[in-house]
CSV table of C-alpha atoms and ligand atoms in Angstrom, one decimal:
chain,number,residue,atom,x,y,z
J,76,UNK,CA,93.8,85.2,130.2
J,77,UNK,CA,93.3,82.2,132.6
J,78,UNK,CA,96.0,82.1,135.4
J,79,UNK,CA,98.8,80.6,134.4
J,80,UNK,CA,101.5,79.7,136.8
J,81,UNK,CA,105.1,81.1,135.6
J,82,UNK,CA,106.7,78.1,135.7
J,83,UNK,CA,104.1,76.7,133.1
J,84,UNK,CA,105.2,76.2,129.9
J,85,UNK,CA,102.7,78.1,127.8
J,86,UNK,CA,102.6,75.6,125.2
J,87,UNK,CA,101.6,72.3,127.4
J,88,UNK,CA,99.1,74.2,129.0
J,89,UNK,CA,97.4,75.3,125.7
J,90,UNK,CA,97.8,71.3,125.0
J,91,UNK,CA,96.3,70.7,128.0
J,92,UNK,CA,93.6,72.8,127.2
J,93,UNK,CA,92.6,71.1,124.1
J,94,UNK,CA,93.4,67.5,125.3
J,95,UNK,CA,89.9,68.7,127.8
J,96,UNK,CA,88.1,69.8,125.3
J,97,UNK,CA,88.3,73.5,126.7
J,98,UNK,CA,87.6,76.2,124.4
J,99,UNK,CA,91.0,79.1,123.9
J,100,UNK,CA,89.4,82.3,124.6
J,101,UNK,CA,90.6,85.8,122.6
J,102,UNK,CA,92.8,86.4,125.7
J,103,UNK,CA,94.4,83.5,126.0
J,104,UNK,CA,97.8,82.7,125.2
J,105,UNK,CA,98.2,80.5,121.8
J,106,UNK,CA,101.3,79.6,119.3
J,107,UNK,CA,101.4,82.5,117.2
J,108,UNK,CA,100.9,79.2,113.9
J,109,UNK,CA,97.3,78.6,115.8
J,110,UNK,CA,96.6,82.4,115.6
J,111,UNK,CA,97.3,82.6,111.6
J,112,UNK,CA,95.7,79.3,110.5
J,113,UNK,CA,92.3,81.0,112.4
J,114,UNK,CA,92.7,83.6,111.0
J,115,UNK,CA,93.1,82.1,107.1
J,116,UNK,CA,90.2,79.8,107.9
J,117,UNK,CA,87.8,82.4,109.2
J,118,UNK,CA,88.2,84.7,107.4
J,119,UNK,CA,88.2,82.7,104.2
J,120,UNK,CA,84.9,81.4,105.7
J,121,UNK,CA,83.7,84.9,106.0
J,122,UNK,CA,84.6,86.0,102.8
J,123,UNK,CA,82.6,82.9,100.9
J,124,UNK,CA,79.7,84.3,103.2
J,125,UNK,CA,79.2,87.8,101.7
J,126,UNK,CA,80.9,86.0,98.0
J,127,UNK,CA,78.0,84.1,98.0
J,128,UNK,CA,75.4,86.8,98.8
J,129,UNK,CA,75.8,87.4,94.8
J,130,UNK,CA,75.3,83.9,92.4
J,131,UNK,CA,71.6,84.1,94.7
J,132,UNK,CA,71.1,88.0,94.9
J,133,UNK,CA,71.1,88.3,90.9
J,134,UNK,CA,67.9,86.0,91.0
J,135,UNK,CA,65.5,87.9,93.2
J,136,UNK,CA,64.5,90.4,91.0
J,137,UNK,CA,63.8,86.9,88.9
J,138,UNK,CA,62.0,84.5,91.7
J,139,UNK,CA,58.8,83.3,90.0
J,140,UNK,CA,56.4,84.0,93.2
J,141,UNK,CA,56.3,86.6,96.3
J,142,UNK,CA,56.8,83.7,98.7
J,143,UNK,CA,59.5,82.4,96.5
J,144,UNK,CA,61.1,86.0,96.7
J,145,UNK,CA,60.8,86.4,100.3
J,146,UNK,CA,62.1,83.5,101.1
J,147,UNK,CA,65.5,83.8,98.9
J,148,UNK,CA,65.8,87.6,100.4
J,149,UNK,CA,65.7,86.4,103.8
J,150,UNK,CA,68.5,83.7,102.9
J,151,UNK,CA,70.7,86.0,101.1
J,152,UNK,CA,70.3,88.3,104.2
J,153,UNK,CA,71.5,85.9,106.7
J,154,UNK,CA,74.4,84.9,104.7
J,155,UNK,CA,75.4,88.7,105.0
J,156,UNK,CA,74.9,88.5,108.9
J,157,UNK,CA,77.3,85.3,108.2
J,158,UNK,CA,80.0,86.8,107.2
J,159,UNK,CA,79.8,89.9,109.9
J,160,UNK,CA,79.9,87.6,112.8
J,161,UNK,CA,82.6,85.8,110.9
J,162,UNK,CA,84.4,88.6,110.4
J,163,UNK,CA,84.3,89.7,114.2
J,164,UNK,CA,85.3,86.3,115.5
J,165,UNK,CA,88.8,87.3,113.4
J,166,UNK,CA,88.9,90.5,114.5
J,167,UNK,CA,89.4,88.7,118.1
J,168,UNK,CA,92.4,87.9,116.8
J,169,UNK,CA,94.0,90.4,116.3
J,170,UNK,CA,93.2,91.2,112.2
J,171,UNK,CA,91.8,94.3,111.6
J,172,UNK,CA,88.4,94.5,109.4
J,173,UNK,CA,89.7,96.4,106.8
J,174,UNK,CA,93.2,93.9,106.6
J,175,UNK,CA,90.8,91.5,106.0
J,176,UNK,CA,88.8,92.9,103.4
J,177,UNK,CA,91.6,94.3,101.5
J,178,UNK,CA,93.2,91.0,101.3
J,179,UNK,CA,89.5,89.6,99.5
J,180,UNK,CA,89.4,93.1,97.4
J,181,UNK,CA,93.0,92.8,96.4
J,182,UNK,CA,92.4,89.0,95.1
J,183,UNK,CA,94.9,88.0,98.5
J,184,UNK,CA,92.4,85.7,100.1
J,185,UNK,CA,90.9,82.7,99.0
J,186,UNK,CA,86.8,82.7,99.2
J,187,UNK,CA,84.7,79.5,98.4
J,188,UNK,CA,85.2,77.7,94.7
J,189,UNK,CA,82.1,77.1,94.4
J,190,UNK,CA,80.7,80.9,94.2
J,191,UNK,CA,82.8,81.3,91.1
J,192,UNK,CA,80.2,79.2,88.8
J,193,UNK,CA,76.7,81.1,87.7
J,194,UNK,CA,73.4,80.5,88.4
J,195,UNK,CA,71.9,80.2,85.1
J,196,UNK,CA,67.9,79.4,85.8
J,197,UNK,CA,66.0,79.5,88.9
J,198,UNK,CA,66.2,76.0,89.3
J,199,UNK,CA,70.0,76.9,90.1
J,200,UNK,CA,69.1,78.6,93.4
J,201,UNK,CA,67.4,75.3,94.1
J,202,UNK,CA,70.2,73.1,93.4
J,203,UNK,CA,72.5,75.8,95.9
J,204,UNK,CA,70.3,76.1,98.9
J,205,UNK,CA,70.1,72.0,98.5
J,206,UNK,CA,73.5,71.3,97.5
J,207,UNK,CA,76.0,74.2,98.5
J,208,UNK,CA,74.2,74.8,101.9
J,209,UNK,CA,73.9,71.2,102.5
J,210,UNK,CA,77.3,70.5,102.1
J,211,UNK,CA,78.5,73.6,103.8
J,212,UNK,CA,76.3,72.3,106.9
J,213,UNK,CA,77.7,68.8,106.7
J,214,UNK,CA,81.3,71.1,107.1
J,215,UNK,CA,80.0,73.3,109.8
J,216,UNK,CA,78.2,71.2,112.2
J,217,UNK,CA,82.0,70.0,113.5
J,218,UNK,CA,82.8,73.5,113.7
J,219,UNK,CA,80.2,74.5,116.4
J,220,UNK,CA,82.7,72.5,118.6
J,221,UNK,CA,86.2,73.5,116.9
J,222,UNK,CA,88.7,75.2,119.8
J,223,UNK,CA,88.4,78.7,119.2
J,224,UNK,CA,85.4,80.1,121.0
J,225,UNK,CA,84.4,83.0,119.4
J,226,UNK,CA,84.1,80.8,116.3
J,227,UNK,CA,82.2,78.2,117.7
J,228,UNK,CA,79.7,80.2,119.4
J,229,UNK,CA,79.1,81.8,115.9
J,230,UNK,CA,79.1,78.6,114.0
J,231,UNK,CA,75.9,78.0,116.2
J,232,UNK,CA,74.2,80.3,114.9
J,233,UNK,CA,75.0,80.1,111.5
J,234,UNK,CA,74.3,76.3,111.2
J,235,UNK,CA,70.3,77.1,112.5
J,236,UNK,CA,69.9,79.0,109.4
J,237,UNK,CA,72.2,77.1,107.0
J,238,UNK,CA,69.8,74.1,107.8
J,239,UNK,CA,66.7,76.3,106.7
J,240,UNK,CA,68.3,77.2,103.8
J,241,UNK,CA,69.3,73.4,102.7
J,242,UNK,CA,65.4,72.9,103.3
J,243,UNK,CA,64.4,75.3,101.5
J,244,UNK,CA,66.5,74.8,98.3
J,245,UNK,CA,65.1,70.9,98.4
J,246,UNK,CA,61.3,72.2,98.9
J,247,UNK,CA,62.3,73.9,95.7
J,248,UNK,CA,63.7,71.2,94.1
J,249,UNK,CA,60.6,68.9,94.8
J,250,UNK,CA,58.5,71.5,92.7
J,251,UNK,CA,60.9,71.0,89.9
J,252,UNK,CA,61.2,67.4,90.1
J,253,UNK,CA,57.6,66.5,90.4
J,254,UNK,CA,56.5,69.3,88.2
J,255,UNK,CA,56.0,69.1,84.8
J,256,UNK,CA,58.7,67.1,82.3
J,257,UNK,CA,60.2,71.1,81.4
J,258,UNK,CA,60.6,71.5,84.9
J,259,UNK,CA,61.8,67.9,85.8
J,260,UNK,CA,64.5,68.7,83.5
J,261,UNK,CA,65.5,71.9,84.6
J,262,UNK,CA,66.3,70.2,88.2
J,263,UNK,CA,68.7,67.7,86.3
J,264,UNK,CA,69.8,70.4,84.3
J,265,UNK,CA,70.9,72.5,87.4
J,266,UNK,CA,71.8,68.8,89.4
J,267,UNK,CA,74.4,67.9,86.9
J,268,UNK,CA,76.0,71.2,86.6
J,269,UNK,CA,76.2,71.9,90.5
J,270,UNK,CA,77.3,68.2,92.0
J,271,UNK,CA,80.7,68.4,91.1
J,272,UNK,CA,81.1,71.9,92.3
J,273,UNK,CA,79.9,71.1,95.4
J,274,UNK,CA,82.0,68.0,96.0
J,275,UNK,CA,85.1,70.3,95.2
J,276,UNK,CA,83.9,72.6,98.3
J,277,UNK,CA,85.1,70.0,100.5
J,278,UNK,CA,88.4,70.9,100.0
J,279,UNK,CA,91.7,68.5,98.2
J,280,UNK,CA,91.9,64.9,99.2
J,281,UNK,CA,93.3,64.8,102.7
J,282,UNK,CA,96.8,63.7,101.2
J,283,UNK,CA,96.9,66.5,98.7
J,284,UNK,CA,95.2,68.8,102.4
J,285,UNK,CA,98.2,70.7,104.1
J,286,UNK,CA,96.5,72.6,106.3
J,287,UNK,CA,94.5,69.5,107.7
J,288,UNK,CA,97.2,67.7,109.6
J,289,UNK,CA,97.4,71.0,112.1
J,290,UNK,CA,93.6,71.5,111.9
J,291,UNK,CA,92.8,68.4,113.4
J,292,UNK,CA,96.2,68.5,116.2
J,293,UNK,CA,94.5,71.8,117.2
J,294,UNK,CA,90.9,70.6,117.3
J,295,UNK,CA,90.1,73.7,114.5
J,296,UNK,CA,88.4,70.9,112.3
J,297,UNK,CA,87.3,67.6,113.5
J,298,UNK,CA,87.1,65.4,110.6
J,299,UNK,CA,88.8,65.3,107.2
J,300,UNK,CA,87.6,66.8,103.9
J,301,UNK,CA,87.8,63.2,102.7
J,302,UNK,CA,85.3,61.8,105.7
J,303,UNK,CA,83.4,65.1,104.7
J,304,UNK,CA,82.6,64.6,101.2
J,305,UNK,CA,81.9,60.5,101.9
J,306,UNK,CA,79.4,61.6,104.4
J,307,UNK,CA,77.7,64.2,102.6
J,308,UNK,CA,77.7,62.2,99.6
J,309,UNK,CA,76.1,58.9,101.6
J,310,UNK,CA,73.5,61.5,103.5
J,311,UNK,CA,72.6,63.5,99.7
J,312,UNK,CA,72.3,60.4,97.5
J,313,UNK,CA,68.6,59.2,99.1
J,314,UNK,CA,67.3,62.6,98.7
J,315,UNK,CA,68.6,62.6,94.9
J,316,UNK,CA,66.4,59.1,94.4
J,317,UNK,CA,63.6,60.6,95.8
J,318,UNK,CA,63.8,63.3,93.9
J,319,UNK,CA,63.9,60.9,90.6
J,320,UNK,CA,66.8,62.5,89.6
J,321,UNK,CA,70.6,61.0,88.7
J,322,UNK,CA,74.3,62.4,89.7
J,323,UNK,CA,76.5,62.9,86.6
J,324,UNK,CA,78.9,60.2,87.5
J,325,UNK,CA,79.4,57.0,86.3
J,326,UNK,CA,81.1,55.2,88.9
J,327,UNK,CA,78.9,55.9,91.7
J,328,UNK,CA,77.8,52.9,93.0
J,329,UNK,CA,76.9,51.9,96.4
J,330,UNK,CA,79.6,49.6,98.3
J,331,UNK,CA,78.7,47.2,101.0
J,332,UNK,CA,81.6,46.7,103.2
J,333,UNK,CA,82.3,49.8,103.7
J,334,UNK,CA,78.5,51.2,103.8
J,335,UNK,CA,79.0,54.2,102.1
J,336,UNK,CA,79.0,54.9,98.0
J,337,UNK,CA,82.0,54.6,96.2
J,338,UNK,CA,82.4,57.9,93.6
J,339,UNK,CA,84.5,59.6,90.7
J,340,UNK,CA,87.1,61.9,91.3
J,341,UNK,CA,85.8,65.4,90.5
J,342,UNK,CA,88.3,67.6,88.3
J,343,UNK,CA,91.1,69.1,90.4
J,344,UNK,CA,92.9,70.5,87.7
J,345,UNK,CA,89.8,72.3,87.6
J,346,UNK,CA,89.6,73.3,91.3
J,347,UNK,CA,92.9,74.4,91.0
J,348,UNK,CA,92.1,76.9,88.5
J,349,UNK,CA,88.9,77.8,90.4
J,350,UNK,CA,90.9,78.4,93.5
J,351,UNK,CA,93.5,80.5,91.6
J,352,UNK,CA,91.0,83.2,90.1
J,353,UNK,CA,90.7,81.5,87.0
J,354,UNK,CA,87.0,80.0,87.2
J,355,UNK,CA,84.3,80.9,85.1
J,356,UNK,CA,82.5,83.8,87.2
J,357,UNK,CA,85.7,85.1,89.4
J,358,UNK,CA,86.4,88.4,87.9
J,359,UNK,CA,82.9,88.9,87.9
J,360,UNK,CA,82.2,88.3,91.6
J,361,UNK,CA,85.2,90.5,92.9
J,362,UNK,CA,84.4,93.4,90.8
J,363,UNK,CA,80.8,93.4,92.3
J,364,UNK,CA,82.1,93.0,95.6
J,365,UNK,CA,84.7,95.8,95.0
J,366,UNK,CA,81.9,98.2,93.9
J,367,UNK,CA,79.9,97.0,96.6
J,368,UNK,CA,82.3,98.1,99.1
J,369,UNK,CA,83.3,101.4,97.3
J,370,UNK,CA,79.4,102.1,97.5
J,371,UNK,CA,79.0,101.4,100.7
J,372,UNK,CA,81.6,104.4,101.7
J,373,UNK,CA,78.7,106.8,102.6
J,374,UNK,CA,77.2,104.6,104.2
J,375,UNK,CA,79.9,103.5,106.7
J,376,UNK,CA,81.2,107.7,107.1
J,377,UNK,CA,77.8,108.0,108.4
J,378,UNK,CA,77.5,105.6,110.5
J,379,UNK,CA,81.0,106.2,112.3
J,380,UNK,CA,80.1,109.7,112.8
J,381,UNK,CA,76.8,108.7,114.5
J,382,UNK,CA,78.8,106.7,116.8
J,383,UNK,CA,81.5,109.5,117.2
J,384,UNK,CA,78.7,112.2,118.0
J,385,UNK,CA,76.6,109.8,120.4
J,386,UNK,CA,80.2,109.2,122.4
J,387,UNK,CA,80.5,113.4,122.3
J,388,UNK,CA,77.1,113.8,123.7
J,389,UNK,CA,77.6,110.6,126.3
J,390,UNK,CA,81.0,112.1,127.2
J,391,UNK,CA,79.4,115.7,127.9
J,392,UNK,CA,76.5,114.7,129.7
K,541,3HC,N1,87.4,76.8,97.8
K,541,3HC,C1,88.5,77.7,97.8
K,541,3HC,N2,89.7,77.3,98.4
K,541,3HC,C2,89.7,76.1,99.0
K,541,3HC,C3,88.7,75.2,99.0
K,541,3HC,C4,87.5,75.6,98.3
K,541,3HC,N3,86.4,74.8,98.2
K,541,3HC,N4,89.0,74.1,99.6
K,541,3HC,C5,90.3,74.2,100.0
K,541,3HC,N5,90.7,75.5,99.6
K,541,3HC,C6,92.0,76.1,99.8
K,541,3HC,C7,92.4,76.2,101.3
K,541,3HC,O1,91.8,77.4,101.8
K,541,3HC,C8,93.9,76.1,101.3
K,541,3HC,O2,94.4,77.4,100.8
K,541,3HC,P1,95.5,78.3,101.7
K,541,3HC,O3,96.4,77.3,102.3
K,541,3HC,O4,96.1,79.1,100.7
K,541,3HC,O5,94.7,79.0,102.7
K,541,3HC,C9,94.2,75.1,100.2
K,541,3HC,O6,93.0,75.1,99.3
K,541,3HC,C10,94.4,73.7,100.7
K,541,3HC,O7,93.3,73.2,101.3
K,541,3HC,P2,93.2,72.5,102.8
K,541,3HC,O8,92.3,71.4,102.7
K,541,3HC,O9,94.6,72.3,103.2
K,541,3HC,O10,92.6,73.7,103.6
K,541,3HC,P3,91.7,73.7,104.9
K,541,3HC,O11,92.2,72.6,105.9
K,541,3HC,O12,91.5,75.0,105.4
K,541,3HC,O13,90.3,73.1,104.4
K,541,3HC,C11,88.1,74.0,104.1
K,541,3HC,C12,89.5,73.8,103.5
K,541,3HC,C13,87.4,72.7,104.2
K,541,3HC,C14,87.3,75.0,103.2
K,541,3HC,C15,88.2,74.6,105.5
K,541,3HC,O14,89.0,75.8,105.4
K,541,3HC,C16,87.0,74.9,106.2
K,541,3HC,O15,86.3,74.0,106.8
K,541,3HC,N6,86.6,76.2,106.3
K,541,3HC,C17,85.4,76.6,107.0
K,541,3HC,C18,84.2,76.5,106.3
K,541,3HC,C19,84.1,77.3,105.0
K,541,3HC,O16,85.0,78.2,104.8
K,541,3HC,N7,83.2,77.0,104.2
K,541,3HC,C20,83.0,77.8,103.0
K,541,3HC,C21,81.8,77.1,102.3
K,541,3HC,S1,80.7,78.2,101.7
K,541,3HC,C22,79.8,78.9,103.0
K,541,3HC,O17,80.0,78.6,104.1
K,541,3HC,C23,78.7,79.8,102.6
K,541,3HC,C24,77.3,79.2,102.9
K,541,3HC,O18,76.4,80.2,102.9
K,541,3HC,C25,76.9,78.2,101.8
C-alpha cells in the first residue's frame, strides 16, 4: 500500500487517486462498496468468458473447412485464457476461485445474456465473432483504463484478441453474404436472430442501470450502456450495408442532428427473463459447465500435487 500519512483520511486519498487518473493497486486501501462492485463485475465478466466457450465449442466438430476449424479453436481457446486472467484479477481481491465458481455453478452469479441463445447454423458463429465480440470490444476498450489495475492490465490483453475475433466472424460473414443466394440468406437468417441479443448485452437503459451511477464515480466504467449501444450501433450499421444485409428493426433510421441512428427498443421483458435463468439455452449452458468442472477434478488433483511435490523437492534441496 502507498504511504499514507495517518492523518489522511483514507477515503479523500482514494478520491484523490482517481481524480489523477491513478490506478488502486490490490494493496491499496479502497471502500469496502468499491471492493464488492469489482468483484460482481469481474467476475460476472469472467464467467461470460468460459459461458461462452460453449454456443461456439458445439460447432467445431461442424466448421465446414480445416482453416475454418482452426481458426474457431484458437478463438474458443482464448476466451478460456479470458476468463483465467479474469478470474485472477478477482482473486486480488480477496474472493477465492472456488467462491467464485460456486456462485456461477450454484446459478448465484450472473454470466452474459447473450450466451443463453443457440447457435443454430454455422453462419451463427459468424454473426457472434461479428456481433457479440464486436460489441463486447466496443464495452471493453474503456475498460483497459477503468481504476482497478489488475483489471485493466488484463483488459489489454483481452481486447487484442477480441478484435481478431470480431474480424474474423465478419471475414465469415462476407463468404455468406456474397456467396450464393442459400448462403446470403443464412447471414440474414443468423443477422436477424442475433442483433437484438447483442444490443441487450449492453446492459438496461442507464435510468433502469443501478450499478452505473457508482461505476462511473469510481472510474470502473467510463461511459454508459446507453452511449455504449448508440456507439456500437452507429460503428456496426456501415458494415451491415456492406454486407447487403438489413437489421430487423423497423425504426432504425439514421438522425442528423444528433449524427448517430435512431433504433427500437429491444425486448426487456425478455432480458429480464434471460438474466433470471429463464432464456432459451440457460439450463443447458450451466449443466455443461457443471460437468465440465466435475470432470476437470482429476485433472486439477494432479496438477496440485505436482506443485505440492516440486515445493517438497525445492524445500529439501
Ligand atoms: N447479461 C447479464 N446480466 C446483465 C447484463 C447482460 N447483458 N447487463 C446487465 N446485467 C445485469 C448486471 O450484472 C446487474 O446485475 P447485478 O446488479 O445483479 O450484478 C443488472 O443487470 C443491472 O445492470 P447494470 O447496468 O446496473 O450493471 P453494470 O453497470 O454492471 O453493467 C455490464 C452491466 C455492461 C455488463 C457491465 O457489468 C460490464 O461492462 N461488464 C464487463 C464486461 C462484461 O462483462 N462483458 C460480458 C460480455 S461477453 C464477453 O466479454 C465474452 C466475449 O468473449 C464475447
Amino acid at each position: 500500500m502507498e504511504n499514507v500519512n495517518s492523518n489522511t483520511n483514507m477515503e479523500e486519498w482514494f478520491d484523490a487517486k482517481l481524480q489523477k487518473n491513478e490506478m488502486i493497486e490490490p494493496k491499496d486501501w479502497m471502500p469496502e462498496n468499491y471492493r464488492k462492485h469489482l468483484i460482481r463485475q469481474i467476475s460476472q465478466h469472467a464467467h461470460s468468458e468460459i459461458i461462452g466457450m460453449l454456443p461456439e465449442g458445439n460447432w467445431i466438430t461442424r466448421a465446414p473447412s480445416l482453416r475454418a476449424k482452426i481458426v474457431l479453436m484458437a478463438k474458443v481457446q482464448d476466451e478460456g485464457g479470458h476468463g483465467l486472467y479474469l478470474y485472477t484479477a478477482a482473486e486480488t481481491l480477496g474472493s477465492s476461485r472456488d467462491e467464485l465458481l460456486d456462485a456461477l455453478h450454484t446459478g448465484k452469479a450472473k454470466y452474459s445474456s447473450i450466451f443463453n441463445y443457440p447457435t443454430l447454423t454455422w453462419a451463427d458463429i459468424g454473426a457472434v465473432g461479428w456481433l457479440v465480440d464486436g460489441a463486447a470490444i466496443m464495452n471493453q476498450v474503456m475498460l483497459q483504463r477503468t481504476s482497478y489495475g489488475p483489471y485493466a492490465r488484463a483488459m489489454v490483453r483481452i481486447c487484442k484478441e477480441e478484435s481478431f475475433h470480431q474480424r474474423q466472424g465478419y471475414e465469415s460473414m462476407c463468404h455468406l453474404a456474397f456467396g450464393t443466394t442459400e448462403q446470403k440468406q443464412m447471414a440474414q437468417d443468423a443477422l436477424n436472430r442475433w442483433w437484438w441479443p447483442t444490443l441487450m448485452m449492453f446492459g438496461p437503459t442507464d435510468d433502469k442501470s443501478p450499478n452505473t451511477a457508482n461505476a462511473i464515480k469510481w472510474k470502473i466504467k467510463r461511459e454508459s450502456n446507453d452511449q455504449l449501444r448508440q456507439r456500437f450501433i452507429n460503428q456496426t450499421i456501415p458494415q451491415v450495408e456492406y454486407l447487403g444485409l438489413t437489421v430487423p428493426d423497423p425504426d432504425l433510421k439514421w438522425n442528423e442532428e444528433k449524427k448517430g441512428y435512431d433504433f427500437g427498443s429491444p425486448n426487456w421483458d425478455e432480458f429480464m427473463s434471460v438474466i433470471a435463468g429463464n432464456g432459451p439455452c440457460n439450463r443447458e449452458r450451466l449443466k455443461a459447465r457443471v460437468d465440465a468442472h466435475k470432470n476437470g477434478e482429476w485433472v486439477r488433483a494432479a496438477a496440485k500435487a505436482h506443485a505440492d511435490k516440486t515445493k517438497e523437492m525445492e524445500f529439501a534441496a
